[in-house]
Amino acid sequence: MYENMVTARHYEERLQEEYLEGKQPAFDISAGPIPGELHLAAGQEAAAAGVCQHLRDDDAVTAPHRPHHVAIAKGVDLQRMTAEIFGRQTGLGKGKGGHMHLFDPEVHFACSGIIAEGCPPAAGAGLAAKKRNEDSVAVAYLGEGAIDQGAFLESLNFAAVFDLPVVFVIEDNDWAISMPKERVTDVENGANRADGFEMPGVRVDADDAVEIYEVAGEAIGRARDRNGPTVLEVQVHRRMGHFMGDPQTYRPEADQDAALARDSIERLEADLRDYGVDDETMESIREESHERVEAAIAWAKEQPKPDPADAYEDMFVNPPSGVTDSEPDFDVAGGDD
Amino acid sequence: MSDASGETRDLTMSRAMVSAIAHEMRENDEVFYMGEDVADYGGIFDSTEGLREEFGYDRVMDVPISETAYLGAAVGAAQEGMRPIAELMFVDFFGVAMDQIYNQMAKNTYMSGGNVSVPMVLTAAVGGTYNDAAQHSQTLYGTFAHVPGLKVVVPSTAYEAKGLMHNAIRDDDPVLYMFHKRLMGIGWLPAPDGPKTPVPQTDYTIPFGSADVKRDGDDVTIVTLGLHVHRALEAAADLADDGIDAEVVDLRSLVPLDTDTIVESVEKTGNLVVVDEDYRSYGVTGEIVASVADEALAALDSVERVALPDVPIPYSRPMENEVVPDVDDIAAAVRRTQ
């Protein structure tokens, strides 16, 4: 767990540096080696590590638009994920998906940039496991802002009526972009959404990786034992803006300070010390994870950029005859980088 | 641009859009705005900047991330006679609330035999060119223009943004107002030269179904909308150096479509190039070409379509640049007509 969390934190710190390259002094979202939006999860690592620690490669996970910490905890190929974020040909999606749309079928990981829309596919993975009489489970991650979305509520009902092995993990960071939870949701405890579907709903109030690990273990165990779905809500803290470049003018400074003051990684370090893990051991874990991150970034940056014509590939895995690609019948002059 | 006169000031497209909304909100208590991050944030694309400060949370409402609920609620409030403006942050999110848009907002007037009206505006940010991949870069003009019952407008400059917004809010039918992120004048997404224009201080309307000839020319008609008006104008300037005189028609609305202006232009030039940032098949380019063929087949010497090839929009820059039509693509298409 600790290794996953420090890897995710360092990974995102490095991504942030790389992202800002070429975007300074005037921030231009379309400039630099990592263009487009970038949503970082600093402060939310415990939600990923505490849950995914219980998962196997054949367990499915769907992540939302803020996916890196979950992907790392689930064991997504770090090098190919990084290459994807840099838009390279050897990336997980050959440069077609980018940071919000990472797919690693080897470890059954997928994500979507549309709020709550990972919930139905997670229920579907649970359905497949049930139909095949396998003991794999599925986990859908969503933010607290997504608990009002139809896709989430419909998925709860679907998972409940068919007793599917699914755990819905709500990462409550208090903010849906600029909208504070209390102004857009009438429940303080999002896990209570489970009540209406007669399934267990559990909330972990502190962003405490150990407690999340324990509670998640029960929920995932229940799913694996065919005892149905669970909603698990965990409190996390958004240390940064919603996306890189978010000025956060809507956010009280005290809230930001509180988020920075409550660091689940430091908390876990204190717990580890209590368990007798010495600082040198933690330091060596950190160093190793940093090296892994640096290696992934270095590897990714060396990878070739896609050929412009690659844009026409992969529309179908079984292209209709006569429509093997959709390249237009005129010359396209674009494609310069 | 003969729709208004009087004192003007230069505005970005977002400021022009907001000035029209603010004007209508001051004039009519029944107008209100709702969407995600529209109050405190001022709209992710500055579409509501400053409105909450003037009108408060009751009339500039941050809503839960529940598009079915709030877009459907706009339909319901509109049917009660209010004039809601509801913002869909990225047009790509339409699917989450497809039924409320496609089956309620668009069809209730018709199904009620004209006894119910839905005087609402659905605003949505559209467009790519900033490497945000397939779920955050579409224009989907054709998708919304395809279903009967929605008026669809697409401003290309600040002048259009204000005049079309005034008209949209005052219209008794549902209007889909699609603004291109790249034109808004947002700090983090620089606009090309062009969308920042003089805008009359007073209110004025641009009627839907009135395309605007942005550049006169004799050799070829380029029909386009949104961001690609500016790319077409740049291509036309390049082509002028080679002695090709291109006329650029800015559609300004897809529904209703001003076929007269297009046909008049094609009858003059004989050549038609349609440029669209939406998918090629079953889309805007095909519709324009078919409309011209219906009405002026004999005048057509050549036709070219420049649109997104039928692929989702790829993330990586070399591939996105490949599929989104640029100035060179437009110029090349024009040359093929000559």
PDB file of C-alpha atoms in Angstrom, chain B residues 3-266:
ATOM      1  CA  ASP B   3     -28.120  43.833 -37.888  1.00  0.00           C
ATOM      2  CA  ALA B   4     -27.281  46.588 -35.444  1.00  0.00           C
ATOM      3  CA  SER B   5     -25.733  49.998 -35.228  1.00  0.00           C
ATOM      4  CA  GLY B   6     -24.697  52.445 -32.567  1.00  0.00           C
ATOM      5  CA  GLU B   7     -21.751  52.527 -30.214  1.00  0.00           C
ATOM      6  CA  THR B   8     -19.573  49.461 -30.140  1.00  0.00           C
ATOM      7  CA  ARG B   9     -16.778  48.031 -28.050  1.00  0.00           C
ATOM      8  CA  ASP B  10     -14.407  45.173 -28.721  1.00  0.00           C
ATOM      9  CA  LEU B  11     -15.381  42.066 -26.792  1.00  0.00           C
ATOM     10  CA  THR B  12     -14.253  38.478 -26.617  1.00  0.00           C
ATOM     11  CA  MET B  13     -16.893  35.982 -27.637  1.00  0.00           C
ATOM     12  CA  SER B  14     -17.536  34.950 -24.030  1.00  0.00           C
ATOM     13  CA  ARG B  15     -18.011  38.552 -22.882  1.00  0.00           C
ATOM     14  CA  ALA B  16     -20.411  39.180 -25.733  1.00  0.00           C
ATOM     15  CA  MET B  17     -22.397  36.071 -24.881  1.00  0.00           C
ATOM     16  CA  VAL B  18     -22.552  37.031 -21.207  1.00  0.00           C
ATOM     17  CA  SER B  19     -23.597  40.601 -21.991  1.00  0.00           C
ATOM     18  CA  ALA B  20     -26.613  39.306 -23.911  1.00  0.00           C
ATOM     19  CA  ILE B  21     -27.584  36.922 -21.088  1.00  0.00           C
ATOM     20  CA  ALA B  22     -27.210  39.673 -18.469  1.00  0.00           C
ATOM     21  CA  HIS B  23     -29.313  42.034 -20.550  1.00  0.00           C
ATOM     22  CA  GLU B  24     -32.106  39.502 -20.915  1.00  0.00           C
ATOM     23  CA  MET B  25     -31.961  38.613 -17.210  1.00  0.00           C
ATOM     24  CA  ARG B  26     -32.319  42.291 -16.281  1.00  0.00           C
ATOM     25  CA  GLU B  27     -35.247  42.714 -18.647  1.00  0.00           C
ATOM     26  CA  ASN B  28     -37.090  39.531 -17.747  1.00  0.00           C
ATOM     27  CA  ASP B  29     -37.293  37.937 -14.301  1.00  0.00           C
ATOM     28  CA  GLU B  30     -38.301  34.646 -15.903  1.00  0.00           C
ATOM     29  CA  VAL B  31     -34.841  34.157 -17.407  1.00  0.00           C
ATOM     30  CA  PHE B  32     -32.437  32.117 -15.307  1.00  0.00           C
ATOM     31  CA  TYR B  33     -29.258  30.131 -15.917  1.00  0.00           C
ATOM     32  CA  MET B  34     -28.329  26.735 -14.544  1.00  0.00           C
ATOM     33  CA  GLY B  35     -25.452  24.368 -15.032  1.00  0.00           C
ATOM     34  CA  GLU B  36     -22.366  22.839 -13.494  1.00  0.00           C
ATOM     35  CA  ASP B  37     -19.805  25.363 -12.242  1.00  0.00           C
ATOM     36  CA  VAL B  38     -21.674  28.309 -13.711  1.00  0.00           C
ATOM     37  CA  ALA B  39     -22.067  30.344 -10.504  1.00  0.00           C
ATOM     38  CA  ASP B  40     -18.850  30.579  -8.500  1.00  0.00           C
ATOM     39  CA  TYR B  41     -16.572  29.454 -11.300  1.00  0.00           C
ATOM     40  CA  GLY B  42     -18.307  31.565 -13.932  1.00  0.00           C
ATOM     41  CA  GLY B  43     -18.443  28.680 -16.380  1.00  0.00           C
ATOM     42  CA  ILE B  44     -15.446  26.543 -17.244  1.00  0.00           C
ATOM     43  CA  PHE B  45     -15.340  28.357 -20.576  1.00  0.00           C
ATOM     44  CA  ASP B  46     -16.230  31.784 -19.125  1.00  0.00           C
ATOM     45  CA  SER B  47     -19.776  31.462 -20.431  1.00  0.00           C
ATOM     46  CA  THR B  48     -21.300  32.963 -17.247  1.00  0.00           C
ATOM     47  CA  GLU B  49     -18.427  35.071 -15.934  1.00  0.00           C
ATOM     48  CA  GLY B  50     -19.790  37.670 -13.482  1.00  0.00           C
ATOM     49  CA  LEU B  51     -23.456  36.676 -13.689  1.00  0.00           C
ATOM     50  CA  ARG B  52     -23.682  35.241 -10.176  1.00  0.00           C
ATOM     51  CA  GLU B  53     -22.238  38.447  -8.725  1.00  0.00           C
ATOM     52  CA  GLU B  54     -25.042  40.462 -10.297  1.00  0.00           C
ATOM     53  CA  PHE B  55     -27.946  38.033 -10.099  1.00  0.00           C
ATOM     54  CA  GLY B  56     -27.180  35.743  -7.161  1.00  0.00           C
ATOM     55  CA  TYR B  57     -27.496  32.011  -6.749  1.00  0.00           C
ATOM     56  CA  ASP B  58     -31.263  31.932  -7.317  1.00  0.00           C
ATOM     57  CA  ARG B  59     -30.898  32.993 -10.909  1.00  0.00           C
ATOM     58  CA  VAL B  60     -27.443  31.596 -11.634  1.00  0.00           C
ATOM     59  CA  MET B  61     -27.657  28.102 -10.259  1.00  0.00           C
ATOM     60  CA  ASP B  62     -24.869  25.612  -9.736  1.00  0.00           C
ATOM     61  CA  VAL B  63     -26.581  22.254 -10.104  1.00  0.00           C
ATOM     62  CA  PRO B  64     -25.701  18.679  -9.153  1.00  0.00           C
ATOM     63  CA  ILE B  65     -23.946  16.592 -11.769  1.00  0.00           C
ATOM     64  CA  SER B  66     -27.283  15.254 -12.937  1.00  0.00           C
ATOM     65  CA  GLU B  67     -27.813  16.284 -16.533  1.00  0.00           C
ATOM     66  CA  THR B  68     -31.010  14.326 -16.936  1.00  0.00           C
ATOM     67  CA  ALA B  69     -32.458  16.148 -13.930  1.00  0.00           C
ATOM     68  CA  TYR B  70     -31.431  19.699 -14.687  1.00  0.00           C
ATOM     69  CA  LEU B  71     -31.850  19.643 -18.465  1.00  0.00           C
ATOM     70  CA  GLY B  72     -35.205  17.972 -17.968  1.00  0.00           C
ATOM     71  CA  ALA B  73     -36.043  20.518 -15.269  1.00  0.00           C
ATOM     72  CA  ALA B  74     -35.291  23.260 -17.774  1.00  0.00           C
ATOM     73  CA  VAL B  75     -37.773  21.649 -20.138  1.00  0.00           C
ATOM     74  CA  GLY B  76     -40.370  21.559 -17.368  1.00  0.00           C
ATOM     75  CA  ALA B  77     -39.781  25.147 -16.265  1.00  0.00           C
ATOM     76  CA  ALA B  78     -39.907  26.283 -19.886  1.00  0.00           C
ATOM     77  CA  GLN B  79     -43.207  24.515 -20.368  1.00  0.00           C
ATOM     78  CA  GLU B  80     -44.482  26.521 -17.398  1.00  0.00           C
ATOM     79  CA  GLY B  81     -43.509  29.662 -19.236  1.00  0.00           C
ATOM     80  CA  MET B  82     -40.156  30.477 -17.707  1.00  0.00           C
ATOM     81  CA  ARG B  83     -37.106  31.021 -19.901  1.00  0.00           C
ATOM     82  CA  PRO B  84     -34.330  28.814 -18.596  1.00  0.00           C
ATOM     83  CA  ILE B  85     -30.860  28.704 -20.034  1.00  0.00           C
ATOM     84  CA  ALA B  86     -29.195  25.408 -19.166  1.00  0.00           C
ATOM     85  CA  GLU B  87     -25.547  24.744 -19.835  1.00  0.00           C
ATOM     86  CA  LEU B  88     -24.152  21.380 -20.808  1.00  0.00           C
ATOM     87  CA  MET B  89     -20.489  21.858 -19.956  1.00  0.00           C
ATOM     88  CA  PHE B  90     -19.129  19.796 -22.838  1.00  0.00           C
ATOM     89  CA  VAL B  91     -21.484  18.864 -25.654  1.00  0.00           C
ATOM     90  CA  ASP B  92     -19.930  15.397 -25.473  1.00  0.00           C
ATOM     91  CA  PHE B  93     -21.879  14.821 -22.252  1.00  0.00           C
ATOM     92  CA  PHE B  94     -25.203  14.972 -24.108  1.00  0.00           C
ATOM     93  CA  GLY B  95     -25.661  11.224 -23.950  1.00  0.00           C
ATOM     94  CA  VAL B  96     -26.141  11.335 -20.198  1.00  0.00           C
ATOM     95  CA  ALA B  97     -29.357  13.307 -20.785  1.00  0.00           C
ATOM     96  CA  MET B  98     -30.194  12.235 -24.291  1.00  0.00           C
ATOM     97  CA  ASP B  99     -33.831  11.498 -23.609  1.00  0.00           C
ATOM     98  CA  GLN B 100     -34.569  14.891 -22.105  1.00  0.00           C
ATOM     99  CA  ILE B 101     -32.928  16.572 -25.091  1.00  0.00           C
ATOM    100  CA  TYR B 102     -34.068  14.340 -27.928  1.00  0.00           C
ATOM    101  CA  ASN B 103     -37.484  13.158 -26.773  1.00  0.00           C
ATOM    102  CA  GLN B 104     -38.742  15.911 -24.456  1.00  0.00           C
ATOM    103  CA  MET B 105     -37.115  19.242 -25.284  1.00  0.00           C
ATOM    104  CA  ALA B 106     -37.243  18.632 -29.024  1.00  0.00           C
ATOM    105  CA  LYS B 107     -40.651  16.988 -29.409  1.00  0.00           C
ATOM    106  CA  ASN B 108     -43.101  18.269 -26.813  1.00  0.00           C
ATOM    107  CA  THR B 109     -44.243  21.204 -28.918  1.00  0.00           C
ATOM    108  CA  TYR B 110     -45.036  18.938 -31.838  1.00  0.00           C
ATOM    109  CA  MET B 111     -46.631  16.163 -29.845  1.00  0.00           C
ATOM    110  CA  SER B 112     -48.868  18.650 -28.074  1.00  0.00           C
ATOM    111  CA  GLY B 113     -50.107  19.867 -31.401  1.00  0.00           C
ATOM    112  CA  GLY B 114     -48.463  23.189 -30.735  1.00  0.00           C
ATOM    113  CA  ASN B 115     -50.211  23.612 -27.412  1.00  0.00           C
ATOM    114  CA  VAL B 116     -47.011  23.452 -25.383  1.00  0.00           C
ATOM    115  CA  SER B 117     -43.952  25.560 -25.986  1.00  0.00           C
ATOM    116  CA  VAL B 118     -40.453  24.975 -24.640  1.00  0.00           C
ATOM    117  CA  PRO B 119     -38.771  28.396 -24.638  1.00  0.00           C
ATOM    118  CA  MET B 120     -35.387  27.324 -23.326  1.00  0.00           C
ATOM    119  CA  VAL B 121     -31.795  27.652 -24.434  1.00  0.00           C
ATOM    120  CA  LEU B 122     -29.362  24.788 -24.087  1.00  0.00           C
ATOM    121  CA  THR B 123     -25.806  26.104 -24.272  1.00  0.00           C
ATOM    122  CA  ALA B 124     -22.927  23.732 -24.846  1.00  0.00           C
ATOM    123  CA  ALA B 125     -19.201  24.054 -25.387  1.00  0.00           C
ATOM    124  CA  VAL B 126     -18.008  22.313 -28.523  1.00  0.00           C
ATOM    125  CA  GLY B 127     -14.820  21.642 -30.401  1.00  0.00           C
ATOM    126  CA  GLY B 128     -11.365  20.172 -30.283  1.00  0.00           C
ATOM    127  CA  THR B 129      -7.906  21.492 -31.257  1.00  0.00           C
ATOM    128  CA  TYR B 130      -6.461  21.162 -27.774  1.00  0.00           C
ATOM    129  CA  ASN B 131      -5.782  17.439 -27.460  1.00  0.00           C
ATOM    130  CA  ASP B 132      -8.508  16.526 -25.005  1.00  0.00           C
ATOM    131  CA  ALA B 133      -9.411  13.303 -26.789  1.00  0.00           C
ATOM    132  CA  ALA B 134     -12.617  11.687 -27.958  1.00  0.00           C
ATOM    133  CA  GLN B 135     -14.942  12.392 -25.015  1.00  0.00           C
ATOM    134  CA  HIS B 136     -14.202  16.136 -24.726  1.00  0.00           C
ATOM    135  CA  SER B 137     -13.580  17.397 -28.268  1.00  0.00           C
ATOM    136  CA  GLN B 138     -16.604  16.794 -30.436  1.00  0.00           C
ATOM    137  CA  THR B 139     -18.767  19.416 -32.113  1.00  0.00           C
ATOM    138  CA  LEU B 140     -21.776  17.121 -32.804  1.00  0.00           C
ATOM    139  CA  TYR B 141     -23.455  19.816 -34.888  1.00  0.00           C
ATOM    140  CA  GLY B 142     -25.059  17.219 -37.076  1.00  0.00           C
ATOM    141  CA  THR B 143     -26.365  15.149 -34.175  1.00  0.00           C
ATOM    142  CA  PHE B 144     -28.487  17.990 -32.847  1.00  0.00           C
ATOM    143  CA  ALA B 145     -29.458  19.434 -36.203  1.00  0.00           C
ATOM    144  CA  HIS B 146     -30.670  15.980 -37.207  1.00  0.00           C
ATOM    145  CA  VAL B 147     -33.534  15.673 -34.741  1.00  0.00           C
ATOM    146  CA  PRO B 148     -36.604  17.722 -35.659  1.00  0.00           C
ATOM    147  CA  GLY B 149     -37.680  20.324 -33.145  1.00  0.00           C
ATOM    148  CA  LEU B 150     -34.395  21.893 -32.082  1.00  0.00           C
ATOM    149  CA  LYS B 151     -33.109  25.184 -33.409  1.00  0.00           C
ATOM    150  CA  VAL B 152     -29.341  25.007 -33.600  1.00  0.00           C
ATOM    151  CA  VAL B 153     -27.112  28.077 -33.652  1.00  0.00           C
ATOM    152  CA  VAL B 154     -23.325  28.370 -33.784  1.00  0.00           C
ATOM    153  CA  PRO B 155     -21.677  31.779 -33.314  1.00  0.00           C
ATOM    154  CA  SER B 156     -18.307  32.464 -34.911  1.00  0.00           C
ATOM    155  CA  THR B 157     -17.524  35.901 -33.464  1.00  0.00           C
ATOM    156  CA  ALA B 158     -18.434  38.127 -30.542  1.00  0.00           C
ATOM    157  CA  TYR B 159     -20.883  39.987 -32.754  1.00  0.00           C
ATOM    158  CA  GLU B 160     -22.701  36.761 -33.619  1.00  0.00           C
ATOM    159  CA  ALA B 161     -22.452  35.486 -30.060  1.00  0.00           C
ATOM    160  CA  LYS B 162     -24.413  38.426 -28.677  1.00  0.00           C
ATOM    161  CA  GLY B 163     -26.998  38.780 -31.412  1.00  0.00           C
ATOM    162  CA  LEU B 164     -27.724  35.077 -31.582  1.00  0.00           C
ATOM    163  CA  MET B 165     -27.997  34.837 -27.797  1.00  0.00           C
ATOM    164  CA  HIS B 166     -30.516  37.674 -27.605  1.00  0.00           C
ATOM    165  CA  ASN B 167     -32.526  35.920 -30.270  1.00  0.00           C
ATOM    166  CA  ALA B 168     -32.188  32.529 -28.611  1.00  0.00           C
ATOM    167  CA  ILE B 169     -33.478  33.687 -25.232  1.00  0.00           C
ATOM    168  CA  ARG B 170     -36.401  35.549 -26.807  1.00  0.00           C
ATOM    169  CA  ASP B 171     -37.314  32.622 -29.048  1.00  0.00           C
ATOM    170  CA  ASP B 172     -40.338  30.609 -27.967  1.00  0.00           C
ATOM    171  CA  ASP B 173     -38.759  27.343 -29.102  1.00  0.00           C
ATOM    172  CA  PRO B 174     -35.884  25.313 -27.710  1.00  0.00           C
ATOM    173  CA  VAL B 175     -32.578  26.573 -29.031  1.00  0.00           C
ATOM    174  CA  LEU B 176     -29.290  24.743 -28.862  1.00  0.00           C
ATOM    175  CA  TYR B 177     -26.545  27.366 -28.676  1.00  0.00           C
ATOM    176  CA  MET B 178     -23.201  25.718 -29.462  1.00  0.00           C
ATOM    177  CA  PHE B 179     -20.122  27.802 -28.695  1.00  0.00           C
ATOM    178  CA  HIS B 180     -16.623  26.712 -29.708  1.00  0.00           C
ATOM    179  CA  LYS B 181     -14.162  26.721 -26.814  1.00  0.00           C
ATOM    180  CA  ARG B 182     -11.355  27.904 -29.055  1.00  0.00           C
ATOM    181  CA  LEU B 183     -13.283  31.085 -29.912  1.00  0.00           C
ATOM    182  CA  MET B 184     -14.312  32.177 -26.432  1.00  0.00           C
ATOM    183  CA  GLY B 185     -11.188  34.159 -25.575  1.00  0.00           C
ATOM    184  CA  ILE B 186     -10.268  32.082 -22.535  1.00  0.00           C
ATOM    185  CA  GLY B 187      -6.809  32.708 -21.127  1.00  0.00           C
ATOM    186  CA  TRP B 188      -5.777  29.057 -21.200  1.00  0.00           C
ATOM    187  CA  LEU B 189      -7.099  28.338 -24.674  1.00  0.00           C
ATOM    188  CA  PRO B 190      -5.912  31.132 -26.960  1.00  0.00           C
ATOM    189  CA  ALA B 191      -8.301  32.163 -29.717  1.00  0.00           C
ATOM    190  CA  PRO B 192      -7.249  32.880 -33.280  1.00  0.00           C
ATOM    191  CA  ASP B 193      -7.528  36.427 -34.612  1.00  0.00           C
ATOM    192  CA  GLY B 194     -11.084  37.086 -35.566  1.00  0.00           C
ATOM    193  CA  PRO B 195     -13.662  36.171 -32.905  1.00  0.00           C
ATOM    194  CA  LYS B 196     -12.945  39.327 -30.874  1.00  0.00           C
ATOM    195  CA  THR B 197     -14.998  41.931 -32.727  1.00  0.00           C
ATOM    196  CA  PRO B 198     -16.725  45.242 -32.165  1.00  0.00           C
ATOM    197  CA  VAL B 199     -20.059  44.613 -30.465  1.00  0.00           C
ATOM    198  CA  PRO B 200     -22.896  47.139 -30.182  1.00  0.00           C
ATOM    199  CA  GLN B 201     -23.560  48.250 -26.618  1.00  0.00           C
ATOM    200  CA  THR B 202     -27.282  48.009 -27.148  1.00  0.00           C
ATOM    201  CA  ASP B 203     -29.206  44.809 -27.558  1.00  0.00           C
ATOM    202  CA  TYR B 204     -29.807  43.473 -31.065  1.00  0.00           C
ATOM    203  CA  THR B 205     -30.872  40.176 -32.535  1.00  0.00           C
ATOM    204  CA  ILE B 206     -29.486  38.117 -35.369  1.00  0.00           C
ATOM    205  CA  PRO B 207     -32.383  36.183 -36.877  1.00  0.00           C
ATOM    206  CA  PHE B 208     -31.858  32.449 -37.148  1.00  0.00           C
ATOM    207  CA  GLY B 209     -31.565  31.222 -40.702  1.00  0.00           C
ATOM    208  CA  SER B 210     -29.557  34.213 -41.848  1.00  0.00           C
ATOM    209  CA  ALA B 211     -26.151  33.124 -43.027  1.00  0.00           C
ATOM    210  CA  ASP B 212     -23.527  35.826 -43.284  1.00  0.00           C
ATOM    211  CA  VAL B 213     -21.157  36.291 -46.191  1.00  0.00           C
ATOM    212  CA  LYS B 214     -17.935  36.925 -44.327  1.00  0.00           C
ATOM    213  CA  ARG B 215     -15.886  37.387 -47.489  1.00  0.00           C
ATOM    214  CA  ASP B 216     -17.007  38.117 -51.034  1.00  0.00           C
ATOM    215  CA  GLY B 217     -15.485  36.120 -53.861  1.00  0.00           C
ATOM    216  CA  ASP B 218     -16.196  34.993 -57.398  1.00  0.00           C
ATOM    217  CA  ASP B 219     -14.427  31.669 -57.848  1.00  0.00           C
ATOM    218  CA  VAL B 220     -15.604  29.324 -55.122  1.00  0.00           C
ATOM    219  CA  THR B 221     -18.044  29.269 -52.211  1.00  0.00           C
ATOM    220  CA  ILE B 222     -16.754  28.010 -48.863  1.00  0.00           C
ATOM    221  CA  VAL B 223     -19.619  27.224 -46.511  1.00  0.00           C
ATOM    222  CA  THR B 224     -18.722  26.691 -42.876  1.00  0.00           C
ATOM    223  CA  LEU B 225     -19.454  27.587 -39.252  1.00  0.00           C
ATOM    224  CA  GLY B 226     -17.884  28.161 -35.851  1.00  0.00           C
ATOM    225  CA  LEU B 227     -14.111  27.959 -35.564  1.00  0.00           C
ATOM    226  CA  HIS B 228     -13.773  26.993 -39.191  1.00  0.00           C
ATOM    227  CA  VAL B 229     -15.102  30.344 -40.370  1.00  0.00           C
ATOM    228  CA  HIS B 230     -11.758  31.742 -39.241  1.00  0.00           C
ATOM    229  CA  ARG B 231      -9.762  28.932 -40.806  1.00  0.00           C
ATOM    230  CA  ALA B 232     -11.689  29.388 -44.059  1.00  0.00           C
ATOM    231  CA  LEU B 233     -11.006  33.127 -44.033  1.00  0.00           C
ATOM    232  CA  GLU B 234      -7.330  32.454 -43.531  1.00  0.00           C
ATOM    233  CA  ALA B 235      -7.366  29.934 -46.362  1.00  0.00           C
ATOM    234  CA  ALA B 236      -9.183  32.458 -48.558  1.00  0.00           C
ATOM    235  CA  ALA B 237      -6.494  35.036 -47.848  1.00  0.00           C
ATOM    236  CA  ASP B 238      -3.808  32.508 -48.837  1.00  0.00           C
ATOM    237  CA  LEU B 239      -5.714  31.555 -51.972  1.00  0.00           C
ATOM    238  CA  ALA B 240      -6.063  35.193 -52.976  1.00  0.00           C
ATOM    239  CA  ASP B 241      -2.277  35.283 -53.353  1.00  0.00           C
ATOM    240  CA  ASP B 242      -2.678  32.606 -56.014  1.00  0.00           C
ATOM    241  CA  GLY B 243      -5.451  34.477 -57.756  1.00  0.00           C
ATOM    242  CA  ILE B 244      -8.311  32.342 -56.417  1.00  0.00           C
ATOM    243  CA  ASP B 245     -11.143  34.482 -55.111  1.00  0.00           C
ATOM    244  CA  ALA B 246     -13.080  32.561 -52.454  1.00  0.00           C
ATOM    245  CA  GLU B 247     -16.383  33.577 -50.922  1.00  0.00           C
ATOM    246  CA  VAL B 248     -16.832  32.521 -47.282  1.00  0.00           C
ATOM    247  CA  VAL B 249     -20.334  31.908 -45.983  1.00  0.00           C
ATOM    248  CA  ASP B 250     -20.803  31.651 -42.203  1.00  0.00           C
ATOM    249  CA  LEU B 251     -23.961  29.630 -41.585  1.00  0.00           C
ATOM    250  CA  ARG B 252     -24.593  31.023 -38.062  1.00  0.00           C
ATOM    251  CA  SER B 253     -27.490  28.606 -37.672  1.00  0.00           C
ATOM    252  CA  LEU B 254     -27.940  25.021 -38.833  1.00  0.00           C
ATOM    253  CA  VAL B 255     -31.641  24.940 -38.023  1.00  0.00           C
ATOM    254  CA  PRO B 256     -33.046  26.847 -39.692  1.00  0.00           C
ATOM    255  CA  LEU B 257     -30.571  26.641 -42.552  1.00  0.00           C
ATOM    256  CA  ASP B 258     -30.238  29.608 -44.879  1.00  0.00           C
ATOM    257  CA  THR B 259     -30.162  27.713 -48.143  1.00  0.00           C
ATOM    258  CA  ASP B 260     -30.929  30.863 -50.139  1.00  0.00           C
ATOM    259  CA  THR B 261     -27.651  32.562 -49.285  1.00  0.00           C
ATOM    260  CA  ILE B 262     -25.675  29.402 -50.080  1.00  0.00           C
ATOM    261  CA  VAL B 263     -27.443  28.836 -53.384  1.00  0.00           C
ATOM    262  CA  GLU B 264     -27.064  32.465 -54.379  1.00  0.00           C
ATOM    263  CA  SER B 265     -23.347  32.216 -53.739  1.00  0.00           C
ATOM    264  CA  VAL B 266     -22.942  28.932 -55.600  1.00  0.00           C
TER     265      VAL B 266
END
